[in-house]
Structure formats: C-alpha cells, structure tokens
PDB file of C-alpha atoms in Angstrom:
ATOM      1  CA  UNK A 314      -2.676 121.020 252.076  1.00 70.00           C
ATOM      2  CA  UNK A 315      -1.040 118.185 253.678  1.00 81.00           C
ATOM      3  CA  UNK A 316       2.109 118.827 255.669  1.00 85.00           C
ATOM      4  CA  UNK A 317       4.587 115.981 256.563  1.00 87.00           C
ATOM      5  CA  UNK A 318       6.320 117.075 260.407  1.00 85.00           C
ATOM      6  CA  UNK A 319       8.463 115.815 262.326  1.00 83.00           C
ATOM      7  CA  UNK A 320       8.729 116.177 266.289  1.00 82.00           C
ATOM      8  CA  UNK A 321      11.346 115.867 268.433  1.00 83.00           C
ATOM      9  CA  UNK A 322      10.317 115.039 272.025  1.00 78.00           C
ATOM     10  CA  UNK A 323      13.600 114.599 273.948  1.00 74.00           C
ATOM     11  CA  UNK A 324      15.347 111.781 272.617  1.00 76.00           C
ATOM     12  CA  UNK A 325      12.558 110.486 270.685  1.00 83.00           C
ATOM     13  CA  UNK A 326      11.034 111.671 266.966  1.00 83.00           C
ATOM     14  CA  UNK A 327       7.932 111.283 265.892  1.00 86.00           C
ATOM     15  CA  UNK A 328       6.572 111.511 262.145  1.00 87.00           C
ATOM     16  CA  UNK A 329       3.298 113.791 262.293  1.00 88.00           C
ATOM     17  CA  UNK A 330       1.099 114.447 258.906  1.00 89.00           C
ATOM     18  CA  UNK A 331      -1.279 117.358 259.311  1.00 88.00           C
ATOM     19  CA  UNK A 332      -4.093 117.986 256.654  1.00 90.00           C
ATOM     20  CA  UNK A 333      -7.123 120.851 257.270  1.00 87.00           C
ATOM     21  CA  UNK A 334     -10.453 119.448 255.669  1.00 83.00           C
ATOM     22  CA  UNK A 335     -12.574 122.372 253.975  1.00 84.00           C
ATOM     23  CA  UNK A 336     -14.569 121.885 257.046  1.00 81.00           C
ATOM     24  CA  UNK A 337     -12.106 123.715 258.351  1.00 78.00           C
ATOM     25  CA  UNK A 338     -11.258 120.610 260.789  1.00 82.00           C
ATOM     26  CA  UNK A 339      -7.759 119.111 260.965  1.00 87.00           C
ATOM     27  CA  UNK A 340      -6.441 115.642 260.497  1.00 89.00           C
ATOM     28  CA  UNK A 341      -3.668 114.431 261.845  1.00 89.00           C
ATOM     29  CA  UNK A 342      -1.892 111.128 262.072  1.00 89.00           C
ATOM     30  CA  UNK A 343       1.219 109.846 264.067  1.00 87.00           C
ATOM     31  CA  UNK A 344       3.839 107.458 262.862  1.00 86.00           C
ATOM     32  CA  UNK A 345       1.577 106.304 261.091  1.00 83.00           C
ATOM     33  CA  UNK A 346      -1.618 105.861 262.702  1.00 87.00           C
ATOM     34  CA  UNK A 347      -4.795 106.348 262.005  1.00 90.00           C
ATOM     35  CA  UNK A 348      -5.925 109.828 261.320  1.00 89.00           C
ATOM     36  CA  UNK A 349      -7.554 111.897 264.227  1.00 89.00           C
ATOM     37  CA  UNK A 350      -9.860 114.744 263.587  1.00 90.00           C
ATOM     38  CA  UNK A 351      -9.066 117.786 265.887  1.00 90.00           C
ATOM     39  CA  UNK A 352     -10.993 121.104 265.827  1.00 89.00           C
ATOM     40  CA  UNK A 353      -8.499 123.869 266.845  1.00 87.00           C
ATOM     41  CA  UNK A 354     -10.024 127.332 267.277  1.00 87.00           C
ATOM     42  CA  UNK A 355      -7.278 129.756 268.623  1.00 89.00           C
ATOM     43  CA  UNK A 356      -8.711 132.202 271.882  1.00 92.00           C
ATOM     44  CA  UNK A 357      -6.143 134.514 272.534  1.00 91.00           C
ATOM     45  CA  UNK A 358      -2.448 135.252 270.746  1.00 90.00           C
ATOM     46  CA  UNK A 359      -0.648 131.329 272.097  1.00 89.00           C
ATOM     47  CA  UNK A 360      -3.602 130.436 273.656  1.00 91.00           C
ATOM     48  CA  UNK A 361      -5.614 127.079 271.702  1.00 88.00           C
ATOM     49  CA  UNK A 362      -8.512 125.290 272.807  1.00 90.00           C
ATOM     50  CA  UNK A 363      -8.162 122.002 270.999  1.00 89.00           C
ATOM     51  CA  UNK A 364     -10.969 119.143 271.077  1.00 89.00           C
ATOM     52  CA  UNK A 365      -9.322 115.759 270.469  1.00 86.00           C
ATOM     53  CA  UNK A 366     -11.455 112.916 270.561  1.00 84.00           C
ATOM     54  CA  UNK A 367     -14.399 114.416 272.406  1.00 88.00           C
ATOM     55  CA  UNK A 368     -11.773 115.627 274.805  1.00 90.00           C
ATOM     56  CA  UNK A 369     -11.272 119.346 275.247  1.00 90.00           C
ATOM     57  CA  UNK A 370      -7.469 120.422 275.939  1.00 89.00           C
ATOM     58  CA  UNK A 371      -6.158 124.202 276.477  1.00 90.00           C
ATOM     59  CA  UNK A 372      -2.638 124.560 275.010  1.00 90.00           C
ATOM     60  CA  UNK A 373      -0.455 127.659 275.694  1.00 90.00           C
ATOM     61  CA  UNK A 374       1.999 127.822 273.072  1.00 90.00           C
ATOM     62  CA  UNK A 375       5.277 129.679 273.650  1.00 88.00           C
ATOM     63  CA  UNK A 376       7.895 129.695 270.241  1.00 84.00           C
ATOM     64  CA  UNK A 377      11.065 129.661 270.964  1.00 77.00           C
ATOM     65  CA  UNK A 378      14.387 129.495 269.437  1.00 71.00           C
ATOM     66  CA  UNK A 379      15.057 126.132 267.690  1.00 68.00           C
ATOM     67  CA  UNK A 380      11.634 124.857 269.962  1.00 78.00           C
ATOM     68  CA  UNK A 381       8.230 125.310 271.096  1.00 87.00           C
ATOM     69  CA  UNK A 382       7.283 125.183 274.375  1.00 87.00           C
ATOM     70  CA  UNK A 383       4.060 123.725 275.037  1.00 88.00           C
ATOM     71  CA  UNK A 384       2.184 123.924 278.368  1.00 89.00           C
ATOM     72  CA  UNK A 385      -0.505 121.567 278.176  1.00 87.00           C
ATOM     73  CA  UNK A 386      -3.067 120.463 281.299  1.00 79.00           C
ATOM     74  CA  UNK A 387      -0.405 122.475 283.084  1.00 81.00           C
ATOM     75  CA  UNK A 388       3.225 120.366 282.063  1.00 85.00           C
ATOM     76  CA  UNK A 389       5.573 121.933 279.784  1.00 86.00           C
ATOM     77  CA  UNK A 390       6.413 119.968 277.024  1.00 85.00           C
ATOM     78  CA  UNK A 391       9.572 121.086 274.941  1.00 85.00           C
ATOM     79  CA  UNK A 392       9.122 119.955 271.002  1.00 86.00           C
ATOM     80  CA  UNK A 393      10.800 120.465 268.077  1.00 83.00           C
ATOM     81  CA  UNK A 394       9.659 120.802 264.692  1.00 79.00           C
ATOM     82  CA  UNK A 395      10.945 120.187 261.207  1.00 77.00           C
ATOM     83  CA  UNK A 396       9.449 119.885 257.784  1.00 78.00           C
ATOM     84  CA  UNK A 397      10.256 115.857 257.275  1.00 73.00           C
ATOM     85  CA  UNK A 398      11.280 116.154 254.252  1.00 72.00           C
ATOM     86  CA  UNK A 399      13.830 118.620 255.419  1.00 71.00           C
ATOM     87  CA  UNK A 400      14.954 117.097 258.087  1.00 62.00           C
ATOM     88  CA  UNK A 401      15.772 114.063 256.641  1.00 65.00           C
ATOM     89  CA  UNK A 402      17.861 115.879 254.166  1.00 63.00           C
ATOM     90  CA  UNK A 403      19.843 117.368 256.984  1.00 59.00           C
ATOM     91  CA  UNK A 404      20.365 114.022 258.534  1.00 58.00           C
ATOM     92  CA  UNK A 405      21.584 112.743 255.147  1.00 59.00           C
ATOM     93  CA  UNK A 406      24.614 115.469 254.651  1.00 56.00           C
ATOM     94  CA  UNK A 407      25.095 115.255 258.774  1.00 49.00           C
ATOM     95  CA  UNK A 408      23.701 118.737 259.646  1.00 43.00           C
ATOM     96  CA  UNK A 409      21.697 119.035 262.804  1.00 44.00           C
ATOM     97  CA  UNK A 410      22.540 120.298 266.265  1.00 47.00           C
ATOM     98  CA  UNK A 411      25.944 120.154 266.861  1.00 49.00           C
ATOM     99  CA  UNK A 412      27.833 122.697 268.441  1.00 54.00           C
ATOM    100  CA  UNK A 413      24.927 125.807 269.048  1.00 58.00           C
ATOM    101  CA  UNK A 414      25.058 126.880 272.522  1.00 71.00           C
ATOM    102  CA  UNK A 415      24.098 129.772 274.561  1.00 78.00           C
ATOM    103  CA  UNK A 416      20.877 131.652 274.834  1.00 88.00           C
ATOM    104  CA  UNK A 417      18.622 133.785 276.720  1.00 91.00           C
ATOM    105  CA  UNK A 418      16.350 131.672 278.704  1.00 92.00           C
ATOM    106  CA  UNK A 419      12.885 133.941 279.616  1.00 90.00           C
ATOM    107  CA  UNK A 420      10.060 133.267 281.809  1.00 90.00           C
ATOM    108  CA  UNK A 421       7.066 131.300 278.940  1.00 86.00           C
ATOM    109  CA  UNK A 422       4.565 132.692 281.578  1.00 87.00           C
ATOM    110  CA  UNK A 423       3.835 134.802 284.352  1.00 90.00           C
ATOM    111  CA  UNK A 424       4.420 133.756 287.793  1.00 92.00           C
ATOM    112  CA  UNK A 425       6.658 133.759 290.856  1.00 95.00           C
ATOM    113  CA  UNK A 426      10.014 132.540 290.824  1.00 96.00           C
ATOM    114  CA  UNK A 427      10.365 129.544 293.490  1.00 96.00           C
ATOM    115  CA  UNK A 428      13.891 128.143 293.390  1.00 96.00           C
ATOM    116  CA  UNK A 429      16.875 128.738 290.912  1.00 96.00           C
ATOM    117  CA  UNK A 430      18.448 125.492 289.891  1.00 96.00           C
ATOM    118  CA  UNK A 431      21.509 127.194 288.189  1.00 95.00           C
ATOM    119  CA  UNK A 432      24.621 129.716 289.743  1.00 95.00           C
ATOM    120  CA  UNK A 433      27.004 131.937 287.263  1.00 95.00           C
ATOM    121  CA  UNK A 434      29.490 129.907 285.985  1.00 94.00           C
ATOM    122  CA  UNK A 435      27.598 126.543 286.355  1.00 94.00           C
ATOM    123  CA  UNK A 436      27.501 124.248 282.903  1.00 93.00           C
ATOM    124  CA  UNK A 437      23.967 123.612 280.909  1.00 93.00           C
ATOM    125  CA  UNK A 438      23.138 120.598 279.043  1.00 91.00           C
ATOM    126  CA  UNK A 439      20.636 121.559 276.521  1.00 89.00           C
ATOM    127  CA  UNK A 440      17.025 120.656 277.921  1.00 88.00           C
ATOM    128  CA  UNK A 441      18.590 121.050 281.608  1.00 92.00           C
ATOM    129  CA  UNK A 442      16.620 122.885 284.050  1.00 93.00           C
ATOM    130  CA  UNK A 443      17.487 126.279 285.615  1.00 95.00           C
ATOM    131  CA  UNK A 444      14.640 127.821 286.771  1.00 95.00           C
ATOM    132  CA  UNK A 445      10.693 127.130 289.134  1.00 94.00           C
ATOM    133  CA  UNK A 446       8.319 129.074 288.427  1.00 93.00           C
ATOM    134  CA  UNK A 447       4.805 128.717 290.027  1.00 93.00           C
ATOM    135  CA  UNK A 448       1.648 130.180 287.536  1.00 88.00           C
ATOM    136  CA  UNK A 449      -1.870 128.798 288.587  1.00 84.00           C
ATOM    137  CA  UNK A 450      -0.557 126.923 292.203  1.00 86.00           C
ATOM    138  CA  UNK A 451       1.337 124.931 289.672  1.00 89.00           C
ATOM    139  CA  UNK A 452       5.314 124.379 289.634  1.00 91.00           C
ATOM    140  CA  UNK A 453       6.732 124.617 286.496  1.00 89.00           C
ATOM    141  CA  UNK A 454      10.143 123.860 285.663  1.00 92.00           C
ATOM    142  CA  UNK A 455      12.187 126.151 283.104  1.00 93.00           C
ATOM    143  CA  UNK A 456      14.358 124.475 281.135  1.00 91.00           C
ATOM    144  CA  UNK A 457      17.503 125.894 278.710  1.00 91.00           C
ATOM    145  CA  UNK A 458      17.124 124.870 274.608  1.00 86.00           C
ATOM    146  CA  UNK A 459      20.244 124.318 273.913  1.00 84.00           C
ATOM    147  CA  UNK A 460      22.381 124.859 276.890  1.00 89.00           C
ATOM    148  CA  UNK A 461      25.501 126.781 278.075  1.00 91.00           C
ATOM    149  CA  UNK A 462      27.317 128.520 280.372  1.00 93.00           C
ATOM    150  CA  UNK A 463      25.344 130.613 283.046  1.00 94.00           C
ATOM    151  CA  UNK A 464      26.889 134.005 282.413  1.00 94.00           C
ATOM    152  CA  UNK A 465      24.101 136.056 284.432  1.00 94.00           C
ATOM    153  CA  UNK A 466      20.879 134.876 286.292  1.00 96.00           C
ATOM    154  CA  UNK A 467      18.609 137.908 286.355  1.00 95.00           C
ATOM    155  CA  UNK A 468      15.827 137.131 288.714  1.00 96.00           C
ATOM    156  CA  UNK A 469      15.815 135.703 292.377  1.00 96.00           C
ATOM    157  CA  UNK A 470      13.718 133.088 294.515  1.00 96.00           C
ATOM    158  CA  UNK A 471      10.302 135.159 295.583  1.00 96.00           C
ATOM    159  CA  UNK A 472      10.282 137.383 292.589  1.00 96.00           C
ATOM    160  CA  UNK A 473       7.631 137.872 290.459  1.00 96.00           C
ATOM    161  CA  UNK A 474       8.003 137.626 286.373  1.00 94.00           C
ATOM    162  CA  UNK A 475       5.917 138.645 283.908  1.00 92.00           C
ATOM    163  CA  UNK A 476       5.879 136.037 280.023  1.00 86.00           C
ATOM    164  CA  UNK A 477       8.884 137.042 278.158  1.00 87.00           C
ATOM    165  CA  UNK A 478      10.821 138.014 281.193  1.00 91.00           C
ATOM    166  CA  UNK A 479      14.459 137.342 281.444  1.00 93.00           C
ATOM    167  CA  UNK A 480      15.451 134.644 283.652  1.00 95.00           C
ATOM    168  CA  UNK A 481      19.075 133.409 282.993  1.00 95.00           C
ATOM    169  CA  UNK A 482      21.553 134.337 280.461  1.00 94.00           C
ATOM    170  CA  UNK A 483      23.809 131.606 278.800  1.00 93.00           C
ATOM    171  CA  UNK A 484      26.727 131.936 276.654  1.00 89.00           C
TER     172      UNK A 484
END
C-alpha cells in the first residue's frame, strides 16, 4: 500500500511517499524524487537498523506527543508526521497548531543529566531546549514539543535518568 506523508522538520515540510514491495523492501521517495529502496528490519521495541543506499543507519525512535523524536548517528531529530492528504485538509479550513501548549517533557533515553537550560517560571517556545543529557559520551539536547511555562523541573545537573523519565513539567 502506498502511503502519501508529510514531515515537518522545523520550519520546513517535506512530501514523503512510502510503498513496501512484496519483497518485503520499502520504497520511498521525497518531494518528489526518485524512489529509494530501504530494507528496515526492527531489533529491539524503537530500535531500527535501516540500510539506505548500501549505507547501514541505527535509528532509535522515541513517539511522542504531536512528534517523533528520532536519534539518528547520535543527533536528535524532532519530525512531525501527517497523512498528506490530511494535512492539507487542515491547512485548507486553517486548523493546525495554534494555541496547544504545555507538556511533560521526559528523558527519550537513558543517561546523565549535564546542564538544565530552563528555571520554574521561565517561558518555552515550542522546539526550545531545556534539558543535556549525555548517553554514549554523546551530548544530547532535550527539547520541549510544543512549549510552555516551566511549572516544575524534576531532575538536577549530575543525575542519572532512565528513557521515559520525567525531566521538566510545562503548563
């Protein structure tokens, strides 16, 4: 079956068809291009192991409300997705973002906490930073979806977190 996507990346969108072959390979194109066969075998819950043009890439995938986080060659990469189809329909009658805020921001993996970008009371854009956590001798930066008002931060520079582990609350 052939699915139309579309990813937001930031500030930019990008129109992504999918198709699995009865090879049991997938297909995918984007904006447009030509297709690119990717074989996807999933290794643990989250975990893929994706080969994409005779290049192998490990992709830890972490849902999320209104986003996945992706951690891929160790960067986190925040993307949304939306049936096209739908979301152009929603841009037509002017749904979309506007106005959701708040949300509990949680640790996407395990790690120590290094520095706390964020204090109670401070303001969050959406996609805004509030956390470091290091996993692998790598610095991640934990960003809020959809932004807020700190109301509690729950861990502290030093501490250890486990995935799924509450970080900061917003409101």
């Amino acid at each position: 079956m052939r699915q139309e996507l579309s990813a937001t990346l930031g500030d930019r969108e990008v129109a992504i068809t999918v198709e699995r072959g009865r090879d049991g390979r997938w297909r995918v194109a984007v904006d447009g291009g030509p297709e690119q066969p990717v074989d996807a075998v999933e290794i643990r819950p989250g975990t893929w192991s994706l080969l994409v043009d005779g290049r192998s890439v490990l992709v830890d995938v972490d849902r999320r409300p209104g986003a996945i986080a992706l951690l891929v060659d160790g960067e986190e990469v925040r993307v949304e997705l939306a049936d096209a189809r739908k979301r152009r329909l929603a841009q037509a009658v002017g749904a979309g973002r506007a106005g959701a805020r708040g949300e509990l921001v949680r640790a996407p993996i395990a790690g120590k906490v290094v520095k706390l970008l964020v204090t109670v009371g401070a303001e969050v854009a959406p996609a805004q930073g509030v956390a470091v956590l290091e996993a692998m001798k790598m610095e991640n930066e934990i960003r809020a979806d959809r932004g807020g008002t700190v109301d509690a931060v729950h861990v502290a520079p030093g501490q250890s977190v486990e995935s799924g582990e509450l970080l900061v609350t917003l409101r």
